[in-house]
XYZ file of C-alpha atoms in Angstrom:
437
model
C 14.405 -46.612 64.848
C 11.022 -47.413 63.260
C 9.773 -50.983 63.420
C 10.208 -51.255 59.636
C 13.987 -51.240 60.067
C 13.805 -54.225 62.417
C 11.686 -56.123 59.873
C 13.955 -55.295 56.947
C 17.298 -55.799 58.658
C 17.442 -59.650 58.524
C 17.080 -59.623 54.730
C 19.733 -56.912 54.507
C 22.158 -58.912 56.647
C 21.468 -61.976 54.497
C 22.526 -59.963 51.436
C 25.667 -58.674 53.158
C 26.635 -62.222 54.155
C 25.963 -63.549 50.651
C 28.188 -60.842 49.190
C 30.925 -61.705 51.680
C 30.579 -65.404 50.790
C 31.111 -64.639 47.098
C 33.999 -62.272 47.783
C 35.837 -64.742 50.032
C 35.441 -67.601 47.563
C 36.535 -65.531 44.566
C 39.552 -64.054 46.364
C 40.639 -67.284 48.070
C 40.097 -66.492 51.769
C 38.323 -68.325 54.587
C 37.446 -65.455 56.917
C 36.516 -61.788 56.627
C 37.631 -59.372 59.360
C 36.333 -55.813 59.259
C 37.688 -53.171 61.635
C 35.619 -50.129 62.561
C 38.785 -48.019 62.741
C 40.451 -45.983 65.451
C 40.349 -42.438 66.720
C 42.939 -40.178 65.113
C 44.568 -37.264 66.895
C 45.924 -33.897 65.878
C 49.686 -33.756 65.483
C 51.433 -33.337 68.862
C 48.082 -33.043 70.588
C 45.587 -35.198 72.472
C 42.558 -33.770 70.664
C 40.863 -36.353 68.422
C 39.346 -35.695 65.034
C 35.673 -36.671 64.683
C 35.554 -40.454 64.310
C 34.466 -41.798 60.918
C 33.893 -45.560 60.846
C 35.038 -47.844 58.070
C 32.011 -47.954 55.723
C 32.473 -51.718 55.327
C 31.900 -52.019 59.074
C 28.664 -50.039 59.148
C 27.379 -52.020 56.155
C 26.906 -54.895 58.593
C 25.260 -52.979 61.433
C 24.345 -49.401 62.411
C 27.242 -48.616 64.770
C 28.774 -45.305 63.716
C 30.568 -44.012 66.813
C 32.454 -47.062 68.085
C 36.205 -47.070 67.379
C 38.188 -50.242 67.982
C 35.374 -52.698 67.252
C 35.707 -55.610 64.828
C 33.406 -57.902 62.880
C 34.584 -61.435 62.088
C 32.686 -63.491 59.547
C 33.180 -67.069 58.427
C 30.741 -68.430 55.825
C 28.094 -70.630 57.417
C 28.691 -69.225 60.899
C 27.075 -66.483 62.931
C 29.047 -63.242 62.538
C 31.041 -62.153 65.589
C 31.060 -58.574 66.838
C 33.967 -57.696 69.116
C 32.607 -54.675 70.960
C 34.985 -52.347 72.777
C 33.458 -50.991 75.969
C 36.309 -49.361 77.899
C 36.229 -48.629 81.603
C 36.756 -44.905 81.053
C 36.301 -42.057 83.529
C 37.434 -39.356 81.060
C 34.671 -40.029 78.544
C 31.216 -41.564 78.556
C 31.711 -45.240 77.631
C 29.463 -46.742 74.962
C 26.346 -48.450 76.245
C 25.938 -52.203 76.116
C 25.149 -53.314 72.558
C 21.430 -53.569 71.929
C 18.894 -53.014 69.183
C 17.182 -54.853 66.363
C 20.520 -55.998 64.956
C 22.086 -57.371 68.153
C 20.383 -60.795 68.138
C 22.033 -61.592 64.809
C 25.604 -61.406 66.175
C 27.745 -63.337 68.585
C 28.815 -60.343 70.703
C 32.094 -60.392 72.626
C 32.772 -57.415 74.894
C 36.353 -56.318 75.543
C 37.728 -53.388 77.531
C 40.655 -52.615 75.234
C 40.814 -52.653 71.456
C 44.014 -54.672 71.528
C 42.139 -57.466 73.305
C 39.931 -57.970 70.262
C 42.558 -60.197 68.637
C 41.800 -63.145 70.943
C 38.249 -63.276 69.533
C 39.228 -63.154 65.851
C 39.998 -66.204 63.689
C 43.416 -66.890 62.239
C 44.422 -68.466 58.964
C 43.476 -67.201 55.525
C 41.863 -63.910 56.576
C 40.865 -60.965 54.424
C 41.278 -57.978 56.750
C 39.398 -54.884 55.578
C 40.488 -51.832 57.536
C 42.867 -48.905 57.510
C 46.508 -49.731 58.200
C 46.485 -47.953 61.567
C 43.631 -50.178 62.785
C 46.052 -53.124 63.049
C 46.151 -54.974 66.364
C 48.557 -57.750 67.480
C 48.280 -60.604 64.990
C 45.768 -58.796 62.754
C 47.191 -56.731 59.891
C 44.871 -55.176 57.286
C 45.561 -56.489 53.778
C 42.500 -55.154 51.880
C 42.605 -57.674 49.009
C 41.848 -55.880 45.767
C 39.820 -58.741 44.269
C 37.678 -59.050 47.398
C 37.069 -55.306 47.636
C 35.980 -55.180 43.988
C 33.217 -57.699 44.690
C 32.113 -55.982 47.901
C 32.050 -52.577 46.228
C 30.178 -53.892 43.203
C 27.498 -55.533 45.340
C 27.204 -52.570 47.702
C 25.921 -50.352 44.905
C 22.595 -52.250 44.952
C 20.735 -51.173 48.063
C 18.469 -53.341 50.180
C 15.039 -52.139 51.299
C 16.549 -51.642 54.749
C 19.161 -49.284 53.324
C 16.667 -47.350 51.207
C 14.470 -46.934 54.287
C 17.337 -45.353 56.205
C 18.119 -43.078 53.254
C 14.473 -41.952 53.152
C 14.797 -40.940 56.783
C 18.113 -39.185 56.141
C 16.459 -37.154 53.381
C 13.523 -36.290 55.624
C 15.991 -35.096 58.252
C 17.955 -33.043 55.728
C 14.979 -31.253 54.185
C 13.975 -29.912 57.598
C 17.365 -28.244 57.632
C 16.983 -26.935 54.094
C 13.627 -25.358 54.966
C 15.169 -23.705 58.032
C 18.141 -22.495 55.970
C 15.831 -20.908 53.413
C 13.984 -19.058 56.189
C 17.260 -17.841 57.672
C 18.360 -16.611 54.224
C 15.081 -14.769 53.663
C 15.609 -13.052 57.040
C 19.039 -11.809 55.942
C 21.134 -14.267 57.938
C 24.874 -14.685 57.511
C 26.334 -17.930 56.232
C 27.106 -18.907 59.811
C 23.576 -18.114 60.975
C 22.114 -20.091 58.087
C 24.377 -23.019 58.920
C 23.361 -22.898 62.581
C 19.683 -22.856 61.590
C 20.337 -25.965 59.485
C 22.009 -27.757 62.386
C 19.225 -26.886 64.792
C 16.528 -28.132 62.432
C 18.261 -31.432 61.651
C 19.472 -32.158 65.173
C 22.993 -32.598 63.840
C 26.224 -31.134 65.145
C 29.151 -30.152 62.941
C 30.863 -33.395 63.955
C 28.204 -35.886 62.865
C 27.170 -34.382 59.539
C 28.013 -36.717 56.643
C 30.031 -33.863 55.080
C 30.735 -30.219 55.779
C 27.780 -28.168 54.619
C 28.318 -25.767 51.720
C 26.534 -22.508 52.562
C 27.371 -19.961 49.876
C 25.837 -16.514 49.714
C 26.043 -14.501 46.499
C 29.335 -15.046 44.596
C 30.284 -17.864 46.949
C 27.724 -20.012 45.119
C 30.227 -20.199 42.263
C 32.763 -22.031 44.458
C 31.849 -25.675 44.000
C 33.092 -26.860 47.405
C 32.956 -23.529 49.235
C 34.397 -24.283 52.677
C 33.626 -21.306 54.929
C 30.678 -20.192 57.065
C 31.276 -16.471 57.307
C 29.804 -14.630 60.268
C 29.638 -11.241 58.566
C 26.564 -10.389 56.538
C 26.854 -9.151 52.954
C 25.350 -5.773 52.164
C 22.741 -7.494 49.988
C 21.804 -11.172 50.140
C 21.133 -11.918 46.510
C 21.280 -15.709 46.509
C 21.942 -18.793 48.601
C 23.386 -22.076 47.360
C 23.237 -24.667 50.137
C 24.573 -28.196 49.704
C 23.912 -30.005 52.974
C 23.034 -33.501 54.087
C 22.091 -35.667 57.017
C 22.780 -39.131 58.393
C 20.508 -41.849 59.769
C 21.937 -45.201 60.836
C 25.129 -44.589 58.870
C 23.364 -43.711 55.583
C 23.617 -40.300 53.946
C 21.471 -37.679 52.322
C 23.106 -35.162 49.970
C 20.801 -32.346 48.825
C 21.442 -28.990 47.156
C 19.038 -26.116 46.663
C 19.525 -22.600 45.308
C 17.369 -19.650 46.326
C 17.212 -16.085 45.012
C 15.930 -12.828 46.437
C 13.336 -12.114 43.734
C 15.564 -11.062 40.832
C 13.687 -12.179 37.705
C 16.701 -13.106 35.566
C 18.312 -15.209 38.273
C 15.002 -16.860 39.141
C 14.558 -17.773 35.487
C 17.955 -19.497 35.624
C 17.037 -21.361 38.834
C 13.722 -22.477 37.341
C 15.357 -23.632 34.109
C 18.002 -25.726 35.901
C 15.316 -27.152 38.185
C 13.222 -28.201 35.180
C 16.141 -29.937 33.479
C 17.098 -31.600 36.752
C 13.636 -33.151 37.015
C 13.918 -34.454 33.455
C 17.315 -35.992 34.213
C 15.921 -37.651 37.337
C 13.354 -39.344 35.080
C 16.282 -40.848 33.184
C 17.388 -42.883 36.216
C 16.175 -46.186 34.760
C 17.581 -49.741 34.688
C 20.042 -50.204 31.839
C 20.676 -46.488 31.359
C 24.376 -45.692 31.112
C 25.015 -42.999 33.710
C 27.866 -41.561 31.651
C 25.428 -41.038 28.778
C 22.983 -39.364 31.170
C 25.814 -37.007 32.129
C 26.379 -36.148 28.457
C 22.631 -35.589 28.050
C 22.882 -33.177 30.969
C 25.386 -31.079 29.007
C 22.985 -30.942 26.059
C 20.151 -29.864 28.340
C 22.206 -27.191 30.092
C 23.380 -25.955 26.711
C 19.696 -25.532 25.899
C 19.235 -23.460 29.069
C 22.181 -21.237 28.159
C 20.773 -20.714 24.676
C 17.129 -20.106 25.719
C 18.101 -17.568 28.354
C 20.371 -15.755 25.924
C 23.594 -16.364 27.820
C 25.182 -18.220 24.884
C 24.150 -17.713 21.264
C 24.945 -21.170 19.954
C 23.020 -24.437 19.523
C 23.415 -26.876 22.458
C 25.126 -29.553 20.366
C 27.676 -27.049 19.109
C 28.241 -25.731 22.643
C 29.060 -29.244 23.831
C 31.372 -29.887 20.896
C 33.179 -26.586 21.526
C 33.563 -27.283 25.254
C 31.483 -24.247 26.213
C 29.082 -26.122 28.509
C 32.002 -27.393 30.609
C 32.913 -23.743 31.354
C 29.507 -23.303 33.009
C 29.096 -26.879 34.320
C 32.540 -28.281 35.163
C 31.623 -31.148 37.511
C 29.905 -34.505 37.040
C 26.164 -35.081 37.037
C 26.356 -37.055 40.281
C 27.548 -40.178 42.057
C 26.507 -43.235 44.008
C 25.287 -42.444 47.524
C 24.703 -44.631 50.569
C 27.129 -45.460 53.360
C 29.371 -42.755 51.946
C 28.344 -39.481 50.338
C 30.481 -40.350 47.314
C 29.880 -44.078 47.546
C 32.367 -46.534 46.105
C 32.247 -48.621 42.956
C 31.199 -45.938 40.513
C 33.897 -46.752 37.953
C 33.993 -50.546 38.268
C 33.742 -52.529 35.039
C 32.422 -55.591 36.869
C 32.520 -57.505 40.181
C 35.994 -58.777 39.320
C 37.348 -55.217 39.075
C 38.626 -53.148 36.185
C 37.483 -49.659 35.243
C 34.852 -48.132 33.018
C 36.558 -45.006 31.757
C 35.039 -41.545 31.949
C 33.951 -39.887 28.701
C 36.670 -37.813 27.076
C 36.923 -34.281 28.477
C 34.813 -35.163 31.543
C 37.456 -35.988 34.174
C 35.310 -35.307 37.244
C 32.445 -37.727 36.584
C 32.250 -40.110 39.560
C 29.906 -42.708 38.059
C 30.244 -44.484 34.707
C 28.269 -47.689 35.283
C 24.947 -48.634 33.699
C 22.177 -48.189 36.246
C 20.397 -51.123 37.879
C 17.323 -51.356 40.068
C 18.448 -50.669 43.626
C 21.176 -48.197 42.700
C 20.981 -44.911 44.622
C 22.491 -41.881 42.905
C 22.541 -38.123 43.031
C 21.394 -35.957 40.132
C 22.931 -32.491 40.455
C 23.196 -30.304 37.346
C 24.364 -26.727 37.754
C 25.304 -23.529 35.969
C 27.985 -21.346 37.545
C 29.789 -18.094 36.803
C 33.387 -18.955 37.749
C 36.034 -16.304 37.133
C 38.742 -18.574 35.735
C 36.405 -20.343 33.300
C 34.832 -17.080 32.164
C 38.328 -15.728 31.530
C 39.076 -18.797 29.401
C 35.933 -18.180 27.364
C 36.686 -14.477 26.958
C 40.170 -15.302 25.649
C 39.035 -18.138 23.385
C 37.682 -18.486 19.870
C 34.032 -18.486 20.948
C 34.020 -15.310 23.014
C 31.576 -13.583 20.652
C 28.771 -16.115 21.255
C 28.564 -15.142 24.952
C 26.358 -12.247 26.106
C 28.894 -10.746 28.473
C 26.477 -8.086 29.661
C 24.072 -10.770 30.865
C 26.945 -12.722 32.399
C 27.933 -9.611 34.336
C 24.338 -9.323 35.574
C 24.212 -12.934 36.772
C 27.752 -13.305 38.070
C 27.030 -11.607 41.471
C 24.566 -14.449 42.178
C 27.334 -17.059 41.932
C 25.532 -19.972 40.382
C 22.784 -22.568 40.571
C 22.863 -26.219 41.589
C 19.858 -28.474 42.227
C 20.573 -31.908 43.688
C 18.338 -34.821 44.697
C 18.976 -38.367 45.917
C 17.285 -40.836 43.582
C 16.749 -44.607 43.713
C 16.599 -46.544 40.445
C 13.663 -48.980 40.474
C 12.069 -51.385 38.003
C 9.435 -48.693 37.428
C 9.680 -44.912 37.824
C 12.641 -43.613 39.841
C 12.037 -42.819 43.504
C 13.149 -39.278 44.290
C 13.934 -39.442 48.000
C 14.611 -35.703 48.267
C 11.550 -34.390 46.422
C 9.339 -36.835 48.307
C 10.748 -35.535 51.590
C 10.141 -31.905 50.576
C 6.574 -32.809 49.568
C 5.941 -34.492 52.927
C 7.365 -31.497 54.786
């Protein structure tokens, strides 16, 4: 890790402790216990799924592959890390805990996860973990009031966290550049995916999410889940939504590439231009839900300018036409999780800020604040079921179905960047990483 992380970490830990202090006081607890989680196994098998740590655990320190560990925190005291280091001849045991973070913890090493209980306080404990992480005497209770405060505070990133996210974006864009080369060389989805992995140094198991690698019509499947080994007769387009992880923090980037077709390239360029304008709207005090609605107006303008829909953008939005081409939300919080928590909270005490009517998939409805990290990911897609709805509806005559038929074999377009809201201009982590590459 760069030296900057070591310098920034103490301030980050101070913020995490201060948030925990507030949460414990507000919820009426004396101690906070956070379990990393346990390995989970396939049904009737001894093969584990890839381990994913409790995000509350990795908020405290950058341990992402250590099941069974616990953090115990009591306000005013040094946090305790119970570190499981089994004597295991089947697997490589974890190394002794070390790094820039280690000096800030009282570290207790145990050989078995069940032995952690003897190092954890008793009494009025808030235990944040999955139910199956329970050990003798320690049962997760996940107090709702406490979690609301932790989730609310977690949305505002420290400089330490933003630094890790910069690195995650730099790692991801190396993969995106390699994927574009593999596409231009006629690679299959599987070959493109493998090129991405090689360039990022990731494996399938430690990606923050399964990469979406959609050639041609597969770009219209929002969460396309396959990496096909066979090559299409013609590679018309690639939509790749793929990220990276550094120190437990995520990047989530999408790019769309064509093969030179002028009409499809015009669509890509138009979405890219509107995406940049929406990124500029990531400012303190801006209601993200309103930015999402602005996105629909802007994409309606793209549909009108390119001749796909013969109707003014405002009227398209009112008629629900833009949702047939752009059915998902503009974006979400990002950080320790790809879809980070707290996006619908009304305040640190809990409650919900509702989504706008007719926009059920929007993941973020809070006003933006400096330190928030979000994705901005508009798109235009040609999805069979939605096109069928349009063709059977009252506005079918405003759609140029001949042009739709031309563009449909390309699937769709999505452009996505990770953006940090600041007191000044937004910081586009993804575009900055592409520029540096």
